[in-house]
Every structure is written in C-alpha cells, then in structure tokens.
Short mmCIF file of C-alpha atoms (C1' of nucleotides) in Angstrom, two decimals:
data_model
loop_
_atom_site.label_atom_id
_atom_site.label_comp_id
_atom_site.label_asym_id
_atom_site.label_seq_id
_atom_site.Cartn_x
_atom_site.Cartn_y
_atom_site.Cartn_z
CA MET A 1 -97.42 -33.39 41.57
CA ASN A 2 -100.14 -30.92 41.39
CA ARG A 3 -102.79 -31.58 38.99
CA MET A 4 -105.55 -29.15 38.02
CA LEU A 5 -109.07 -30.19 38.16
CA MET A 6 -112.17 -29.31 36.19
CA PRO A 7 -114.51 -27.33 38.51
CA SER A 8 -117.02 -30.22 39.15
CA SER A 9 -120.25 -29.81 41.04
CA ARG A 10 -118.79 -31.67 43.95
CA GLU A 11 -116.04 -29.13 44.23
CA ARG A 12 -118.34 -26.33 43.82
CA ALA A 13 -120.23 -27.54 46.88
CA LEU A 14 -116.90 -28.05 48.83
CA LEU A 15 -115.82 -24.61 47.88
CA SER A 16 -119.05 -22.87 49.11
CA ARG A 17 -118.66 -24.57 52.38
CA ALA A 18 -115.22 -22.77 52.86
CA GLY A 19 -115.31 -20.21 55.67
CA ILE A 20 -114.54 -17.39 53.15
CA PHE A 21 -117.79 -18.00 51.22
CA SER A 22 -120.15 -18.15 54.21
CA GLU A 23 -122.18 -14.86 54.30
CA LEU A 24 -121.60 -14.10 50.70
CA ASP A 25 -124.56 -13.89 48.37
CA GLY A 26 -124.83 -15.66 45.03
CA SER A 27 -123.24 -12.93 42.80
CA GLU A 28 -120.47 -12.21 45.39
CA ALA A 29 -119.56 -15.91 45.69
CA GLU A 30 -119.65 -16.38 41.96
CA ALA A 31 -117.28 -13.38 41.47
CA LEU A 32 -114.84 -14.84 44.09
CA ARG A 33 -115.15 -18.23 42.55
CA ALA A 34 -114.04 -16.80 39.20
CA CYS A 35 -110.72 -15.96 40.80
CA SER A 36 -110.08 -19.61 41.83
CA THR A 37 -108.69 -22.83 40.46
CA VAL A 38 -109.15 -26.09 42.28
CA MET A 39 -106.11 -28.19 42.49
CA ALA A 40 -104.88 -31.44 44.27
CA SER A 41 -101.61 -32.35 45.79
CA GLY A 42 -100.17 -35.32 47.49
CA SER A 43 -98.83 -35.95 50.94
CA HIS A 44 -95.71 -33.95 51.68
CA ASP A 45 -95.77 -31.81 48.59
CA ILE A 46 -94.62 -28.33 49.16
CA LEU A 47 -97.15 -25.79 48.02
CA PHE A 48 -94.86 -22.78 48.35
CA GLN A 49 -91.69 -21.82 50.42
CA GLU A 50 -91.10 -18.85 52.62
CA GLY A 51 -89.66 -16.06 50.52
CA GLU A 52 -91.25 -16.92 47.25
CA PRO A 53 -93.28 -14.15 45.49
CA ALA A 54 -96.81 -14.54 46.53
CA ALA A 55 -99.31 -14.91 43.86
CA TYR A 56 -102.14 -16.93 45.42
CA PHE A 57 -103.91 -17.62 48.63
CA TYR A 58 -105.65 -20.91 49.37
CA SER A 59 -108.58 -22.61 50.85
CA VAL A 60 -108.28 -26.22 51.96
CA LEU A 61 -111.14 -28.34 50.70
CA GLU A 62 -110.03 -31.76 51.73
CA GLY A 63 -106.97 -32.86 53.61
CA TYR A 64 -104.57 -30.93 55.74
CA VAL A 65 -101.85 -28.32 55.11
CA ARG A 66 -99.25 -27.25 57.61
CA LEU A 67 -97.64 -23.80 57.67
CA PHE A 68 -94.20 -23.64 58.96
CA ARG A 69 -91.11 -21.32 59.34
CA LEU A 70 -87.43 -22.41 58.83
CA ASN A 71 -84.64 -21.35 61.21
CA GLY A 72 -81.16 -20.59 59.94
CA GLU A 73 -80.08 -24.27 59.87
CA GLY A 74 -82.30 -27.35 59.88
CA ARG A 75 -84.87 -26.47 62.59
CA GLU A 76 -88.46 -25.70 61.66
CA ALA A 77 -91.49 -24.70 63.62
CA ASP A 78 -95.16 -25.26 62.80
CA ILE A 79 -97.36 -22.22 62.90
CA ARG A 80 -100.68 -23.76 62.04
CA ILE A 81 -102.45 -26.86 60.82
CA CYS A 82 -105.24 -25.93 58.31
CA GLU A 83 -108.12 -28.18 58.09
CA PRO A 84 -110.93 -28.35 55.57
CA GLY A 85 -112.79 -25.00 55.33
CA ASP A 86 -109.66 -22.98 56.43
CA SER A 87 -107.94 -20.57 54.25
CA PHE A 88 -104.40 -19.45 54.43
CA ALA A 89 -102.02 -16.75 53.10
CA GLU A 90 -105.07 -14.45 52.55
CA CYS A 91 -103.09 -11.86 54.61
CA LEU A 92 -101.07 -11.20 51.59
CA ILE A 93 -104.01 -9.61 49.83
CA GLN A 94 -102.95 -6.41 51.76
CA ALA A 95 -99.59 -7.30 53.24
CA GLY A 96 -98.41 -8.69 49.81
CA GLY A 97 -94.91 -9.23 48.29
CA THR A 98 -93.61 -12.71 49.33
CA TYR A 99 -95.01 -15.63 51.38
CA ARG A 100 -93.79 -15.30 54.99
CA TYR A 101 -93.91 -19.01 55.76
CA GLY A 102 -93.83 -22.40 53.87
CA ALA A 103 -96.83 -24.55 53.31
CA GLN A 104 -96.82 -28.25 52.97
CA SER A 105 -99.67 -30.72 52.23
CA MET A 106 -99.79 -33.23 54.98
CA ASP A 107 -102.24 -35.63 53.19
CA ASN A 108 -103.90 -36.12 49.78
CA THR A 109 -105.36 -32.61 49.68
CA VAL A 110 -107.77 -30.73 47.47
CA LEU A 111 -107.25 -26.95 47.34
CA ALA A 112 -108.80 -23.85 45.91
CA ARG A 113 -106.24 -21.37 44.92
CA PHE A 114 -107.19 -17.75 44.53
CA HIS A 115 -105.30 -15.19 42.54
CA ILE A 116 -104.43 -12.50 44.95
CA GLY A 117 -104.20 -9.67 42.24
CA LYS A 118 -107.77 -10.57 40.96
CA VAL A 119 -109.29 -10.74 44.33
CA ARG A 120 -107.67 -7.39 45.35
CA THR A 121 -109.41 -5.83 42.27
CA LEU A 122 -112.71 -7.27 43.32
CA LEU A 123 -112.80 -5.50 46.67
CA ALA A 124 -113.77 -2.15 45.21
CA GLN A 125 -116.71 -3.70 43.46
CA HIS A 126 -117.88 -6.10 46.07
CA PRO A 127 -117.12 -4.66 49.49
CA ARG A 128 -118.82 -7.54 51.24
CA ILE A 129 -115.93 -9.81 49.91
CA GLY A 130 -113.61 -7.46 51.87
CA THR A 131 -115.81 -7.86 54.85
CA ALA A 132 -115.59 -11.67 54.55
CA ILE A 133 -111.86 -11.58 54.25
CA MET A 134 -111.69 -9.31 57.23
CA ARG A 135 -113.67 -11.83 59.22
CA SER A 136 -111.37 -14.56 58.20
CA LEU A 137 -108.38 -12.47 59.22
CA SER A 138 -109.84 -11.50 62.41
CA MET A 139 -110.65 -15.09 63.43
CA HIS A 140 -107.14 -16.18 62.36
CA LEU A 141 -105.65 -13.54 64.54
CA LEU A 142 -107.64 -14.46 67.65
CA ALA A 143 -106.80 -18.02 67.13
CA THR A 144 -103.22 -17.36 66.66
CA MET A 145 -103.14 -15.04 69.71
CA GLU A 146 -104.83 -17.69 71.81
CA CYS A 147 -102.41 -20.37 70.73
CA LEU A 148 -99.42 -18.13 71.62
CA ALA A 149 -101.02 -17.49 74.97
CA ASN A 150 -101.41 -21.16 75.53
CA ASP A 151 -97.98 -22.02 74.55
CA ARG A 152 -96.83 -19.50 77.07
CA MET A 153 -98.77 -20.64 80.01
CA GLN A 154 -99.89 -24.26 79.44
CA THR A 155 -98.04 -27.43 79.95
CA ALA A 156 -98.34 -30.29 77.42
CA PRO A 157 -101.07 -32.15 79.33
CA GLN A 158 -103.02 -28.86 79.62
CA ARG A 159 -102.74 -28.23 75.99
CA VAL A 160 -103.97 -31.70 75.06
CA ALA A 161 -106.76 -31.48 77.78
CA HIS A 162 -107.77 -28.15 76.17
CA TYR A 163 -107.80 -29.68 72.74
CA ILE A 164 -109.85 -32.64 73.72
CA LEU A 165 -112.44 -30.40 75.60
CA SER A 166 -112.90 -28.09 72.75
CA HIS A 167 -113.38 -30.86 70.12
CA CYS A 168 -115.20 -33.65 71.92
CA VAL A 169 -118.84 -34.45 71.79
CA GLU A 170 -120.76 -35.24 75.08
CA GLU A 171 -122.14 -38.73 75.15
CA GLY A 172 -123.55 -39.36 78.65
CA PRO A 173 -123.44 -37.64 82.04
CA ALA A 174 -120.21 -35.83 81.90
CA THR A 175 -118.58 -38.50 79.62
CA ALA A 176 -117.46 -37.57 76.13
CA SER A 177 -115.46 -38.83 73.19
CA LEU A 178 -113.63 -37.77 70.07
CA ARG A 179 -112.11 -39.31 66.95
CA LEU A 180 -109.01 -37.45 65.77
CA PRO A 181 -109.37 -36.34 62.06
CA PHE A 182 -105.65 -36.73 61.50
CA PRO A 183 -102.69 -38.78 62.85
CA LYS A 184 -101.30 -37.87 66.20
CA ASN A 185 -98.03 -36.52 64.80
CA LEU A 186 -100.16 -33.70 63.25
CA LEU A 187 -101.74 -32.98 66.53
CA ALA A 188 -98.36 -32.78 68.04
CA ARG A 189 -97.32 -30.31 65.54
CA LYS A 190 -100.46 -28.27 66.01
CA LEU A 191 -99.79 -28.02 69.79
CA GLY A 192 -96.15 -27.13 69.30
CA LEU A 193 -94.95 -30.53 70.84
CA ALA A 194 -92.64 -33.30 69.98
CA PRO A 195 -94.63 -36.39 68.97
CA GLU A 196 -92.97 -38.15 72.16
CA ALA A 197 -94.29 -35.27 74.30
CA LEU A 198 -97.78 -35.76 73.01
CA SER A 199 -97.55 -39.48 73.76
CA ARG A 200 -96.53 -38.76 77.30
CA ALA A 201 -99.24 -36.12 77.73
CA PHE A 202 -101.78 -38.61 76.91
CA SER A 203 -100.39 -41.13 79.24
CA THR A 204 -100.43 -38.41 82.04
CA LEU A 205 -103.91 -37.72 81.18
CA LYS A 206 -105.03 -41.45 81.81
CA SER A 207 -105.07 -40.57 85.44
CA ALA A 208 -107.68 -37.98 84.62
CA GLY A 209 -109.91 -40.54 82.94
CA VAL A 210 -108.80 -40.17 79.36
CA THR A 211 -108.52 -43.39 77.34
CA VAL A 212 -106.83 -43.39 73.90
CA ARG A 213 -106.99 -46.19 71.36
CA GLY A 214 -105.54 -45.24 68.12
CA ARG A 215 -107.43 -42.09 67.04
CA SER A 216 -110.16 -42.68 69.39
CA ILE A 217 -110.34 -40.73 72.59
CA ALA A 218 -112.74 -41.33 75.46
CA VAL A 219 -113.37 -39.17 78.45
CA ASN A 220 -114.69 -40.52 81.58
CA ASP A 221 -115.44 -37.33 83.31
CA VAL A 222 -115.32 -33.99 81.48
CA ASN A 223 -115.13 -31.92 84.89
CA THR A 224 -112.12 -33.80 86.07
CA LEU A 225 -110.41 -33.03 82.72
CA ARG A 226 -111.30 -29.30 83.03
CA ARG A 227 -109.49 -29.13 86.37
CA ILE A 228 -106.10 -30.13 84.80
CA MET B 1 -108.44 7.00 86.26
CA ASN B 2 -109.30 7.60 82.56
CA ARG B 3 -109.65 11.12 81.78
CA MET B 4 -111.08 12.35 78.53
CA LEU B 5 -109.15 14.95 76.49
CA MET B 6 -110.20 17.75 74.19
CA PRO B 7 -109.29 16.91 70.75
CA SER B 8 -106.14 19.18 70.63
CA SER B 9 -104.07 19.65 67.35
CA ARG B 10 -101.32 17.91 68.89
CA GLU B 11 -103.47 14.80 69.42
CA ARG B 12 -104.71 15.23 65.81
CA ALA B 13 -101.30 14.95 64.67
CA LEU B 14 -100.30 11.91 66.75
CA LEU B 15 -103.58 10.33 65.54
CA SER B 16 -102.77 10.75 61.85
CA ARG B 17 -99.45 8.98 62.43
CA ALA B 18 -101.30 5.97 63.76
CA GLY B 19 -100.91 2.93 61.22
CA ILE B 20 -104.66 2.78 60.55
CA PHE B 21 -104.56 6.33 59.19
CA SER B 22 -101.77 5.87 56.84
CA GLU B 23 -102.99 5.66 53.19
CA LEU B 24 -106.32 7.25 54.14
CA ASP B 25 -107.25 10.44 52.31
CA GLY B 26 -108.56 13.66 54.10
CA SER B 27 -112.22 12.72 54.08
CA GLU B 28 -111.75 9.18 54.96
CA ALA B 29 -109.49 10.06 57.82
CA GLU B 30 -111.96 12.72 59.00
CA ALA B 31 -114.87 10.12 58.92
CA LEU B 32 -112.71 7.69 61.07
CA ARG B 33 -111.63 10.35 63.48
CA ALA B 34 -115.23 11.18 64.01
CA CYS B 35 -115.76 7.75 65.52
CA SER B 36 -112.90 8.25 68.10
CA THR B 37 -112.24 9.77 71.49
CA VAL B 38 -108.92 10.52 72.86
CA MET B 39 -108.25 9.52 76.31
CA ALA B 40 -105.46 9.02 78.86
CA SER B 41 -104.72 6.35 81.32
CA GLY B 42 -102.11 5.79 84.03
CA SER B 43 -99.71 3.07 84.38
CA HIS B 44 -101.18 -0.29 85.37
CA ASP B 45 -104.72 0.80 84.70
CA ILE B 46 -106.84 -2.07 83.14
CA LEU B 47 -108.44 -0.82 79.92
CA PHE B 48 -110.61 -3.83 79.63
CA GLN B 49 -110.83 -7.37 80.72
CA GLU B 50 -111.21 -10.54 78.82
CA GLY B 51 -114.89 -11.47 78.45
CA GLU B 52 -116.28 -8.00 78.72
CA PRO B 53 -118.74 -6.83 76.05
CA ALA B 54 -116.57 -5.11 73.27
CA ALA B 55 -117.62 -1.62 72.36
CA TYR B 56 -114.27 -0.09 71.30
CA PHE B 57 -111.00 -0.82 69.58
CA TYR B 58 -107.85 1.29 70.32
CA SER B 59 -104.79 2.89 68.86
CA VAL B 60 -101.88 3.90 71.09
CA LEU B 61 -100.79 7.39 70.73
CA GLU B 62 -98.25 7.54 73.53
CA GLY B 63 -97.03 4.96 76.01
CA TYR B 64 -97.46 1.11 75.95
CA VAL B 65 -100.28 -1.23 76.36
CA ARG B 66 -99.99 -4.94 77.09
CA LEU B 67 -102.49 -7.50 75.89
CA PHE B 68 -102.67 -10.66 78.07
CA ARG B 69 -104.78 -13.67 78.89
CA LEU B 70 -105.46 -15.26 82.20
CA ASN B 71 -105.35 -18.90 83.02
CA GLY B 72 -107.77 -20.60 85.30
CA GLU B 73 -105.93 -19.70 88.44
CA GLY B 74 -103.37 -16.87 88.87
CA ARG B 75 -101.11 -17.38 85.87
CA GLU B 76 -101.26 -14.99 82.96
CA ALA B 77 -99.40 -14.74 79.62
CA ASP B 78 -98.69 -11.68 77.51
CA ILE B 79 -99.80 -11.80 73.92
CA ARG B 80 -98.45 -8.49 72.60
CA ILE B 81 -96.92 -5.29 73.67
CA CYS B 82 -98.58 -2.36 71.71
CA GLU B 83 -96.33 0.72 70.91
CA PRO B 84 -97.35 4.11 69.72
CA GLY B 85 -98.89 3.77 66.30
CA ASP B 86 -100.20 0.33 67.04
CA SER B 87 -103.76 -0.47 67.26
CA PHE B 88 -105.52 -3.31 69.10
CA ALA B 89 -108.85 -5.09 69.31
CA GLU B 90 -109.82 -3.97 65.93
CA CYS B 91 -110.33 -7.56 65.06
CA LEU B 92 -113.73 -7.37 66.98
CA ILE B 93 -115.14 -5.16 64.20
CA GLN B 94 -115.72 -8.36 62.44
CA ALA B 95 -115.38 -11.05 65.09
CA GLY B 96 -117.27 -8.99 67.66
CA GLY B 97 -118.97 -9.65 70.82
CA THR B 98 -116.51 -9.79 73.86
CA TYR B 99 -112.92 -8.96 74.31
CA ARG B 100 -110.91 -12.04 74.02
CA TYR B 101 -107.91 -10.89 76.18
CA GLY B 102 -107.32 -8.30 78.74
CA ALA B 103 -105.48 -4.89 78.04
CA GLN B 104 -103.45 -3.04 80.63
CA SER B 105 -101.64 0.26 80.33
CA MET B 106 -97.99 -0.16 81.25
CA ASP B 107 -97.12 3.51 81.34
CA ASN B 108 -98.88 6.88 81.28
CA THR B 109 -100.63 6.38 77.95
CA VAL B 110 -102.69 8.39 75.42
CA LEU B 111 -105.12 6.43 73.45
CA ALA B 112 -107.64 6.92 70.68
CA ARG B 113 -110.71 4.77 71.31
CA PHE B 114 -112.97 3.94 68.29
CA HIS B 115 -116.55 3.05 68.59
CA ILE B 116 -116.79 -0.38 66.88
CA GLY B 117 -120.43 -0.08 65.86
CA LYS B 118 -119.73 3.33 64.23
CA VAL B 119 -116.73 2.14 62.43
CA ARG B 120 -118.56 -0.88 61.13
CA THR B 121 -121.24 1.53 59.64
CA LEU B 122 -118.56 3.47 57.93
CA LEU B 123 -117.18 0.45 56.01
CA ALA B 124 -120.04 0.53 53.36
CA GLN B 125 -119.54 4.22 52.67
CA HIS B 126 -115.70 4.21 52.79
CA PRO B 127 -114.41 0.95 51.46
CA ARG B 128 -110.74 2.05 51.66
CA ILE B 129 -111.13 2.27 55.50
CA GLY B 130 -111.99 -1.39 55.28
CA THR B 131 -108.95 -1.90 53.40
CA ALA B 132 -106.82 0.09 55.90
CA ILE B 133 -108.28 -2.25 58.63
CA MET B 134 -107.57 -5.35 56.59
CA ARG B 135 -103.96 -4.18 56.25
CA SER B 136 -103.64 -3.66 59.91
CA LEU B 137 -105.19 -6.95 60.74
CA SER B 138 -102.82 -8.65 58.10
CA MET B 139 -99.70 -7.23 59.62
CA HIS B 140 -100.71 -8.19 63.12
CA LEU B 141 -101.42 -11.77 61.95
CA LEU B 142 -98.05 -12.08 60.32
CA ALA B 143 -96.35 -10.60 63.24
CA THR B 144 -98.25 -13.01 65.68
CA MET B 145 -97.42 -15.82 63.53
CA GLU B 146 -93.74 -15.00 63.47
CA CYS B 147 -93.67 -14.63 67.27
CA LEU B 148 -95.34 -18.12 67.65
CA ALA B 149 -92.74 -19.62 65.42
CA ASN B 150 -89.93 -17.76 67.21
CA ASP B 151 -91.28 -19.01 70.66
CA ARG B 152 -91.30 -22.58 69.31
CA MET B 153 -87.90 -22.66 67.83
CA GLN B 154 -85.65 -20.05 69.45
CA THR B 155 -83.94 -20.09 72.84
CA ALA B 156 -83.90 -16.94 75.08
CA PRO B 157 -80.52 -15.59 73.76
CA GLN B 158 -81.68 -16.16 70.12
CA ARG B 159 -84.91 -14.26 70.70
CA VAL B 160 -83.00 -11.33 72.31
CA ALA B 161 -80.34 -11.26 69.36
CA HIS B 162 -83.28 -11.26 66.90
CA TYR B 163 -84.99 -8.34 68.86
CA ILE B 164 -81.59 -6.39 68.88
CA LEU B 165 -80.88 -6.98 65.18
CA SER B 166 -84.19 -6.06 64.06
CA HIS B 167 -84.32 -2.65 66.11
CA CYS B 168 -80.69 -1.48 66.10
CA VAL B 169 -79.22 1.15 63.86
CA GLU B 170 -75.85 0.60 62.18
CA GLU B 171 -73.19 2.91 63.59
CA GLY B 172 -69.90 1.84 62.03
CA PRO B 173 -68.33 -1.07 60.17
CA ALA B 174 -70.54 -3.96 61.58
CA THR B 175 -71.11 -2.13 64.80
CA ALA B 176 -74.58 -0.97 65.88
CA SER B 177 -76.55 0.34 68.86
CA LEU B 178 -80.02 0.71 70.26
CA ARG B 179 -81.84 2.44 73.12
CA LEU B 180 -84.83 0.35 74.42
CA PRO B 181 -88.01 2.50 74.37
CA PHE B 182 -89.19 0.94 77.57
CA PRO B 183 -88.05 -0.94 80.61
CA LYS B 184 -86.50 -4.48 80.43
CA ASN B 185 -89.42 -6.05 82.05
CA LEU B 186 -91.70 -5.03 79.19
CA LEU B 187 -89.18 -6.50 76.77
CA ALA B 188 -89.20 -9.73 78.71
CA ARG B 189 -92.95 -9.83 78.48
CA LYS B 190 -92.82 -9.23 74.78
CA LEU B 191 -90.43 -12.02 74.18
CA GLY B 192 -92.37 -14.42 76.44
CA LEU B 193 -89.55 -14.67 79.10
CA ALA B 194 -89.41 -14.08 82.84
CA PRO B 195 -87.21 -10.96 83.69
CA GLU B 196 -84.63 -13.20 85.17
CA ALA B 197 -84.38 -15.02 81.84
CA LEU B 198 -83.98 -11.91 79.92
CA SER B 199 -81.20 -10.75 82.21
CA ARG B 200 -79.41 -14.11 81.67
CA ALA B 201 -79.81 -13.91 77.95
CA PHE B 202 -78.06 -10.43 77.98
CA SER B 203 -75.34 -11.90 79.91
CA THR B 204 -74.93 -14.94 77.59
CA LEU B 205 -74.85 -12.38 74.70
CA LYS B 206 -71.87 -10.54 76.26
CA SER B 207 -69.64 -13.17 74.77
CA ALA B 208 -71.11 -12.32 71.37
CA GLY B 209 -70.06 -8.70 71.80
CA VAL B 210 -73.25 -7.15 73.22
CA THR B 211 -72.75 -4.57 75.98
CA VAL B 212 -75.83 -3.45 77.98
CA ARG B 213 -75.88 -0.38 80.23
CA GLY B 214 -79.31 0.59 81.53
CA ARG B 215 -81.55 0.88 78.38
CA SER B 216 -78.55 1.36 76.04
CA ILE B 217 -77.42 -1.70 74.00
CA ALA B 218 -74.25 -1.73 71.85
CA VAL B 219 -73.22 -4.37 69.46
CA ASN B 220 -69.66 -4.95 68.47
CA ASP B 221 -70.16 -7.13 65.53
CA VAL B 222 -73.47 -7.47 63.88
CA ASN B 223 -72.40 -10.66 61.99
CA THR B 224 -71.34 -12.40 65.15
CA LEU B 225 -74.75 -11.71 66.58
CA ARG B 226 -76.45 -13.09 63.56
CA ARG B 227 -74.88 -16.39 63.99
CA ILE B 228 -76.33 -16.88 67.44
"C1'" DC C 1 -82.36 11.79 100.11
"C1'" DG C 2 -85.31 7.79 100.35
"C1'" DA C 3 -88.86 4.69 99.13
"C1'" DA C 4 -90.45 2.22 95.45
"C1'" DT C 5 -89.33 -0.02 91.41
"C1'" DA C 6 -86.06 -2.51 88.32
"C1'" DT C 7 -82.56 -5.47 87.52
"C1'" DT C 8 -79.23 -9.03 88.67
"C1'" DT C 9 -77.45 -13.15 90.75
"C1'" DG C 10 -77.72 -17.69 92.80
"C1'" DA C 11 -79.95 -22.20 93.77
"C1'" DG C 12 -83.20 -25.64 92.69
"C1'" DG C 13 -86.34 -28.11 90.14
"C1'" DG C 14 -89.84 -29.09 86.56
"C1'" DC C 15 -90.65 -29.57 81.73
"C1'" DT C 16 -89.85 -30.97 77.23
"C1'" DA C 17 -86.48 -31.81 73.45
"C1'" DT C 18 -83.48 -35.26 71.81
"C1'" DC C 19 -81.67 -39.70 70.75
"C1'" DA C 20 -82.20 -44.52 70.68
"C1'" DA C 21 -84.70 -48.53 70.94
"C1'" DA C 22 -88.77 -51.34 71.26
"C1'" DC C 23 -93.28 -51.94 69.77
"C1'" DT C 24 -97.80 -51.64 67.10
"C1'" DG C 25 -100.90 -52.20 63.36
"C1'" DG C 26 -101.90 -52.83 58.68
"C1'" DG C 27 -100.74 -53.95 54.11
"C1'" DT C 28 -97.54 -56.74 51.05
"C1'" DG C 29 -96.01 -60.42 48.50
"C1'" DG C 30 -94.79 -64.98 48.79
"C1'" DC D 1 -102.11 -67.85 55.74
"C1'" DC D 2 -97.96 -66.09 57.35
"C1'" DA D 3 -93.43 -63.63 57.66
"C1'" DC D 4 -92.06 -59.30 56.58
"C1'" DC D 5 -91.87 -54.32 56.16
"C1'" DC D 6 -92.87 -49.79 57.19
"C1'" DA D 7 -94.70 -45.66 59.22
"C1'" DG D 8 -96.45 -44.32 63.19
"C1'" DT D 9 -96.28 -44.53 68.06
"C1'" DT D 10 -94.59 -45.54 72.76
"C1'" DT D 11 -90.99 -45.95 76.26
"C1'" DG D 12 -86.58 -45.08 78.48
"C1'" DA D 13 -82.68 -42.35 79.53
"C1'" DT D 14 -80.40 -37.94 79.33
"C1'" DA D 15 -79.54 -33.15 79.15
"C1'" DG D 16 -80.67 -28.47 78.32
"C1'" DC D 17 -83.56 -24.63 79.07
"C1'" DC D 18 -86.28 -21.67 81.61
"C1'" DC D 19 -89.32 -20.85 85.43
"C1'" DT D 20 -89.66 -19.96 90.47
"C1'" DC D 21 -88.15 -18.28 94.66
"C1'" DA D 22 -85.14 -15.54 97.41
"C1'" DA D 23 -81.93 -12.23 98.24
"C1'" DA D 24 -78.69 -8.65 96.96
"C1'" DT D 25 -77.99 -4.62 94.08
"C1'" DA D 26 -79.14 -0.76 90.90
"C1'" DT D 27 -82.14 2.81 89.23
"C1'" DT D 28 -85.74 5.92 89.12
"C1'" DC D 29 -88.73 9.30 90.67
"C1'" DG D 30 -90.85 12.15 93.92
#
DNA sequence: CGAATATTTGAGGGCTATCAAACTGGGTGG
DNA sequence: CCACCCAGTTTGATAGCCCTCAAATATTCG
C-alpha cells in the first residue's frame, strides 16, 4: 500500500516547491528535509484516522488528499482538499497528541512525511523554520475561515462561481477558461456539496455564460459571473 | 468610542490569563506586554473592517467580539465569537497586509491590542513567543476545521446538543447544567444559525430532556442528549 | 415603570440532500 | 471493430431543513 521511495533528485525538486520550504535558505531547508521521508500511496488509501496518535505531518507532492471528519454513525464531512504544495496536520507540532481528522489519498499521491518530534526540536535551532510553519498555519486558518464564511452565506451556484473566478485564466476581453485539476466529485467535496448539487449548480451557471465539457470550463463574460 | 486605559494591575492580571501568555516566562511575557495597549470599547463598536491595513492583533480580556465577513450586498456571516482569553487576527503577523474579516465588539469589552510590527521583531529574540503564537494559531485552526465539519454534517439541534455537552458541568447521576455566558443571539451566530432556528432547536431538545430558562440550561440525561 | 432589546412562535418558501435511474466516456476483452 | 462494463456524471422526484418575514411575548436596563 504505502511504499517508501529513495529521495531522488526529482522528489527533492518537488519538495522544495512545497509551501513550507519557500523562504527557507539552504541550510534550513536541508535541516527540515532531514526530518522527512518521501512516500507514495494509492487512490482511496487512508493515511491516518481521526484519534490515532500523531507522529507525522505531511506535504502533498503529487496527487490529492482529502481531510474529513466522521460523525457518530456513517456520515462524514470533508474539511479540506489538499493539492500539490499543500501541507496538512502541521498544527499538531504545537497542538499535538492525536490526529483530529482523517486523511485519505484521492489519487495516486506522492507525499513527504515529516516527523513531528524532530521538527519540534529543530525550532529552537532554526527559528525561521518556525516562521515558515507559522506562515503556513496562518494561511490555512485564513482559508478555512473564508470557507466557513462562504458555506454560511453562499448558495451552491455562488460557491461554484467563486471557485471558477478565483482559478480561471483570462483569455480575451472578459472571457476566461479553466481546466479542473481533479474530477468533479472532488470539487463537490471541496465546496461542501453533494455531487448532484454541483452538477445542478453548473447547469444554473449556463445562463450566466458558463460552458462545461468534461473538466474544461469556459466563461463568456467574467463580469456577468461576478454578479451571481 | 475607544478609550485607552492606564495599565492597571487588574488589567495586567487579566492579560496574563490570556491564552497567548500561558507558558511564557516572566521576561518573555514582559516583552510581549510591552507591545500592547489595553483599550475598551462599547457594544456594537466596529474594531476594524475587512480590507483595512492591519496594524494590530487583539486579545479579549472582557466581553465578546464577533468576527464576520461581508458578502457583495448586505448579507454577512459570522466566523467566530471570541471570548475572554481568546486572541484574534494574530494570523496577520505572518500573513500580513490587510484584515481579512471585520471585528465587532458585542458587549462592553476590554481588549489588549498588540502592535504587529513590534511583535514580529520580537520573534527573533524570543523564539518561545513564536511558539506561543504557533500554539494559538494551531488551536484556532483545529477549532475552525471542527466548526466547518459540524456545519457540514450536523443539524441545528445536533449543533446545540454538541455545544451544551461540551460546556456543561455534571451535577448528579447523568444530569448536568450550564449557564450561557452571553445572550442567545450570540450563541446562534456562533453556531451559524438564525436566532429563530436556535430557539426551535432548543424546543426540539425539550423532548431529549433539555430545559431552558433564560440563560440557564438543565440536562436531565446526558446520555440521551449524546444520542441526538 | 417604560422603552429598547431579546426571544418565541407561526407561515411560507427556497435550497440542497437523498434516492433512484438514465446517461456518458473510455477502456476491456472477445 | 464492436459489445460490454464501470466509474463518474447528470437528471428527476421528493422531502427535510433552515432562512425569511411578521407579529406576539419576555426580558433587560436605565
């Protein structure tokens, strides 16, 4: 299921592109890298479950990981979809103990796994690593707060419009397009919707000039979309 | 509107009870305190608006502050209700620039206001202050993620039951009680509900042995409530 | 005591989850 | 090359949940 990989130069390159490493200098990056192992996992593999003792935090190098919580019986809710460059569970460096949510690979993924205890030790010696982690935590917190606010005030079509507008690239006068990096059911999870609701949201947005074909999305008029 | 206060010994005591200060030693606490000003504000005062340049983060000493976001027109959503001991906007130490949400005092409040630039300078000299801030960020992130998951999977009565169970004190065999520290409309905001929905949730919970009188809540049987 | 503020209750409607079924596209093996 | 299969997606029907508006009732505070 999970196979360990030799740290190849390709993986070193991927790793240094991870958000945690930006703004670290050579020796800091090397010290942090020394706490990590690169690993791979297949689609649907569970990386850890809510409640397990927490030993590692992770950075996604390739693929997608979903973080979720379970309710008493059966129901589960997604909290976040992690993309390449994202890290997760680094909050346990300071709020340690056990994982507070589950993590599941949603594709063939490559991950860097950091030993929490070792990284914690590093903080005294390399304060800028602490700063890098604070930056990551801060950005996650802001993103999660925005997500919460959007859940509480936006309808499904508005959430989808917002996603499109913040990920598309302009192509011509007010037109834009976008190719989803993952299947629609992952986008639905990310937005807190059932897949059916996402599909209906897209069809609502047709009248606002949004065309969907497979993973390709085209926007006729960015300004119309913004008014949704 | 906002009046500055002399740093009295009472406020010093309040301040050291703030989450940020726990686990700091005397000199670290003193250094952090030197970046702060104590201030008071009245109910409904706006402390800052989304989009304003961010110069300070805050710790609530007394009273309650709500963090919220505005939608295009009129609608607003609450993100968090901050209680005494909580800090907010400390994520801007690393993800600085502008405030990403508004903050409004919901009572007569006493706040400590920390100058972000000064605190950022302190980090190199006192790494454990950075650790304290990381811990605060981590706990906020976990709490916000839990809130998001609960919003996505729990109904109004379930959210209220969850709130009661996590704040009540046991009194007898399986019985418990709780006194709300703030009016019900604040609880409604905290749980992402309209005040009417909170009221209806309480009345639904009557059949599970929950009695509400003003701010006092009594629970007949904790286990019944847990099964909601 | 009285005005302002909270809370409750009722009626109605919009939104989205759920279940079930039809449909799509791409890959498989014959 | 084609029939088949499968996972992902779409569509339809239904129901539950919660928001909104409006009005009645409690509470709080000065």
